[in-house]
Amino acid sequence: MTIEDNIETAKQLFETNFPDDVATTIAVAPGRVNLIGEHTDYTGGYVLPFAIDYSTLVYGSGRVIGTQAQEPDGSKNRKACLKFVSDK
């Protein structure tokens, strides 16, 4: 399957499971593995990462639920609800 096929599948799943929502986000991240050097690149060690034939695809819409909470350090947190669907 091509990435275009995967996006089309994600679109169909989204429209089936969330018929009242309009998709606002499509994101794809390619997969990779480290043959050697996990967590050593930032300490000057050698690494050998390479791409694999898998990816993560996100297709959907988002909305904030609840209110923002002010944290003691000045940052703000938001709550979100996620629902995962799959054709597998």
XYZ file of N, CA and C in Angstrom:
264
model
N 0.833 -1.189 0.000
C 0.000 0.000 0.000
C 0.875 1.249 0.000
N 0.422 2.247 -0.708
C 1.126 3.525 -0.716
C 0.626 4.403 0.425
N 1.330 5.473 0.694
C 0.882 6.400 1.738
C -0.454 7.021 1.354
N -0.669 7.226 0.056
C -1.949 7.768 -0.402
C -3.090 6.787 -0.092
N -2.829 5.487 -0.268
C -3.835 4.475 0.084
C -4.139 4.513 1.576
N -3.095 4.646 2.386
C -3.292 4.707 3.834
C -4.076 5.946 4.242
N -3.805 7.075 3.609
C -4.545 8.300 3.917
C -6.014 8.133 3.537
N -6.278 7.519 2.398
C -7.660 7.287 1.972
C -8.384 6.355 2.950
N -7.702 5.317 3.413
C -8.288 4.416 4.409
C -8.590 5.166 5.700
N -7.651 5.998 6.137
C -7.860 6.787 7.356
C -9.042 7.736 7.182
N -9.154 8.353 6.000
C -10.272 9.258 5.732
C -11.599 8.514 5.826
N -11.664 7.339 5.237
C -12.905 6.559 5.277
C -13.254 6.133 6.701
N -12.247 5.711 7.465
C -12.487 5.350 8.863
C -12.971 6.538 9.673
N -12.355 7.694 9.444
C -12.757 8.901 10.165
C -14.211 9.257 9.848
N -14.535 9.280 8.567
C -15.893 9.659 8.159
C -16.935 8.668 8.655
N -16.576 7.387 8.745
C -17.506 6.374 9.256
C -17.724 6.518 10.753
N -16.649 6.751 11.487
C -16.726 6.796 12.950
C -17.085 8.158 13.527
N -16.846 9.213 12.754
C -17.131 10.569 13.223
C -17.884 11.345 12.137
N -19.105 10.928 11.816
C -19.814 11.537 10.673
C -20.140 13.016 10.848
N -20.165 13.510 12.065
C -20.511 14.916 12.299
C -19.295 15.832 12.368
N -18.092 15.279 12.290
C -16.869 16.073 12.406
C -16.214 16.288 11.047
N -15.463 17.369 10.946
C -14.682 17.664 9.747
C -13.208 17.515 10.113
N -12.480 16.751 9.326
C -11.064 16.540 9.613
C -10.288 17.832 9.441
N -9.431 18.130 10.412
C -8.602 19.333 10.349
C -7.117 18.997 10.404
N -6.794 17.717 10.621
C -5.397 17.332 10.777
C -5.094 16.050 10.016
N -4.036 16.086 9.244
C -3.476 14.892 8.631
C -1.972 14.973 8.870
N -1.435 13.969 9.535
C 0.004 13.960 9.821
C 0.545 12.551 9.617
N 1.731 12.467 9.043
C 2.376 11.174 8.813
C 3.812 11.259 9.334
N 4.204 10.261 10.104
C 5.576 10.182 10.606
C 6.178 8.855 10.158
N 7.282 8.905 9.426
C 7.894 7.659 8.971
C 8.498 6.882 10.135
N 8.518 5.564 9.975
C 9.110 4.716 11.006
C 10.614 4.628 10.856
N 11.297 4.395 11.955
C 12.742 4.193 11.912
C 13.152 3.344 13.102
N 14.264 2.706 12.966
C 14.850 1.944 14.063
C 16.332 2.293 14.147
N 16.901 2.084 15.321
C 18.340 2.264 15.510
C 18.976 0.890 15.608
N 19.793 0.560 14.626
C 20.488 -0.724 14.667
C 21.520 -0.733 15.800
N 22.229 0.369 15.941
C 23.130 0.551 17.082
C 22.946 1.974 17.591
N 23.298 2.212 18.826
C 23.387 3.566 19.325
C 22.146 4.163 19.943
N 21.257 3.360 20.452
C 20.069 3.908 21.100
C 20.478 4.807 22.265
N 20.078 6.053 22.234
C 20.356 7.053 23.285
C 21.835 7.373 23.446
N 22.632 7.191 22.401
C 24.038 7.569 22.516
C 24.391 8.761 21.647
N 23.512 9.131 20.716
C 23.837 10.219 19.795
C 24.017 11.548 20.505
N 23.272 11.792 21.564
C 23.403 13.073 22.253
C 24.565 13.093 23.242
N 25.276 11.981 23.365
C 26.473 11.967 24.213
C 27.735 11.744 23.383
N 27.609 11.914 22.057
C 28.767 11.799 21.194
C 29.050 10.402 20.679
N 28.172 9.455 20.965
C 28.386 8.080 20.508
C 27.951 7.884 19.068
N 28.236 6.706 18.548
C 27.870 6.380 17.173
C 26.442 5.854 17.116
N 25.763 6.157 16.008
C 24.408 5.663 15.804
C 24.267 5.159 14.372
N 23.314 4.273 14.169
C 23.024 3.782 12.837
C 21.509 3.615 12.698
N 20.792 4.743 12.518
C 19.349 4.645 12.323
C 19.031 4.384 10.850
N 17.917 3.738 10.597
C 17.463 3.587 9.225
C 15.943 3.513 9.191
N 15.400 3.895 8.052
C 13.950 3.926 7.877
C 13.417 2.518 7.683
N 12.186 2.305 8.127
C 11.511 1.032 7.906
C 10.200 1.295 7.171
N 9.598 0.258 6.675
C 8.398 0.373 5.855
C 7.122 0.426 6.699
N 7.147 1.194 7.761
C 5.980 1.434 8.600
C 5.920 2.923 8.868
N 4.738 3.406 9.167
C 4.598 4.814 9.527
C 3.392 4.965 10.433
N 3.335 6.104 11.083
C 2.190 6.456 11.913
C 1.422 7.538 11.192
N 0.104 7.364 11.086
C -0.735 8.317 10.377
C -1.843 8.789 11.311
N -2.016 10.094 11.396
C -3.079 10.683 12.201
C -3.980 11.466 11.264
N -5.266 11.193 11.332
C -6.253 11.875 10.491
C -7.416 12.202 11.404
N -7.707 13.462 11.597
C -8.808 13.758 12.506
C -9.027 15.221 12.769
N -9.784 15.443 13.797
C -10.087 16.799 14.233
C -9.860 16.857 15.734
N -9.715 18.021 16.237
C -9.475 18.146 17.666
C -10.301 19.254 18.276
N -10.562 19.084 19.517
C -11.235 20.134 20.270
C -10.824 20.009 21.730
N -10.751 21.121 22.383
C -10.378 21.148 23.792
C -11.617 20.858 24.612
N -11.446 19.975 25.582
C -12.563 19.704 26.480
C -12.214 20.271 27.845
N -13.153 20.885 28.452
C -12.899 21.466 29.762
C -12.206 22.809 29.628
N -11.584 23.211 30.696
C -10.922 24.508 30.722
C -9.418 24.313 30.883
N -8.700 25.346 30.574
C -7.260 25.302 30.790
C -6.980 25.438 32.275
N -6.024 24.664 32.746
C -5.634 24.741 34.151
C -4.285 25.431 34.249
N -4.217 26.462 35.055
C -2.962 27.177 35.264
C -2.122 26.407 36.282
N -0.914 26.041 35.875
C -0.007 25.296 36.752
C 0.848 26.278 37.556
N 1.427 25.814 38.679
C 2.270 26.706 39.498
C 3.443 27.317 38.735
N 3.961 26.602 37.716
C 5.093 27.141 36.964
C 4.674 28.089 35.847
N 3.376 28.377 35.739
C 2.881 29.301 34.729
C 2.407 28.633 33.455
N 2.673 27.334 33.294
C 2.218 26.644 32.084
C 0.728 26.328 32.192
N 0.137 26.040 31.053
C -1.286 25.705 31.020
C -1.463 24.305 30.458
N -2.311 23.533 31.069
C -2.615 22.188 30.602
C -4.009 22.157 30.001
N -4.159 21.332 28.981
C -5.472 21.122 28.378
C -5.775 19.638 28.405
N -7.044 19.315 28.517
C -7.460 17.923 28.480
C -7.974 17.604 27.087
N -7.699 16.416 26.647
C -8.176 15.979 25.338
C -8.700 14.559 25.459
N -9.633 14.217 24.611
C -10.179 12.873 24.556
C -9.805 12.278 23.205
N -9.182 11.113 23.200
C -8.773 10.466 21.979
C -9.578 9.198 21.767
N -9.929 8.933 20.541
C -10.592 7.681 20.192
C -9.831 7.115 18.997
N -9.343 5.905 19.146
C -8.574 5.283 18.084
C -9.445 4.285 17.342
N -9.377 4.322 16.025
C -10.087 3.358 15.197
C -9.094 2.741 14.232
N -9.393 1.545 13.778
C -8.482 0.846 12.878
C -9.278 -0.046 11.944
N -8.710 -0.288 10.791
C -9.340 -1.216 9.867
C -8.827 -2.633 10.076
N -7.976 -2.828 11.052
C -7.406 -4.164 11.336
C -8.155 -4.835 12.446
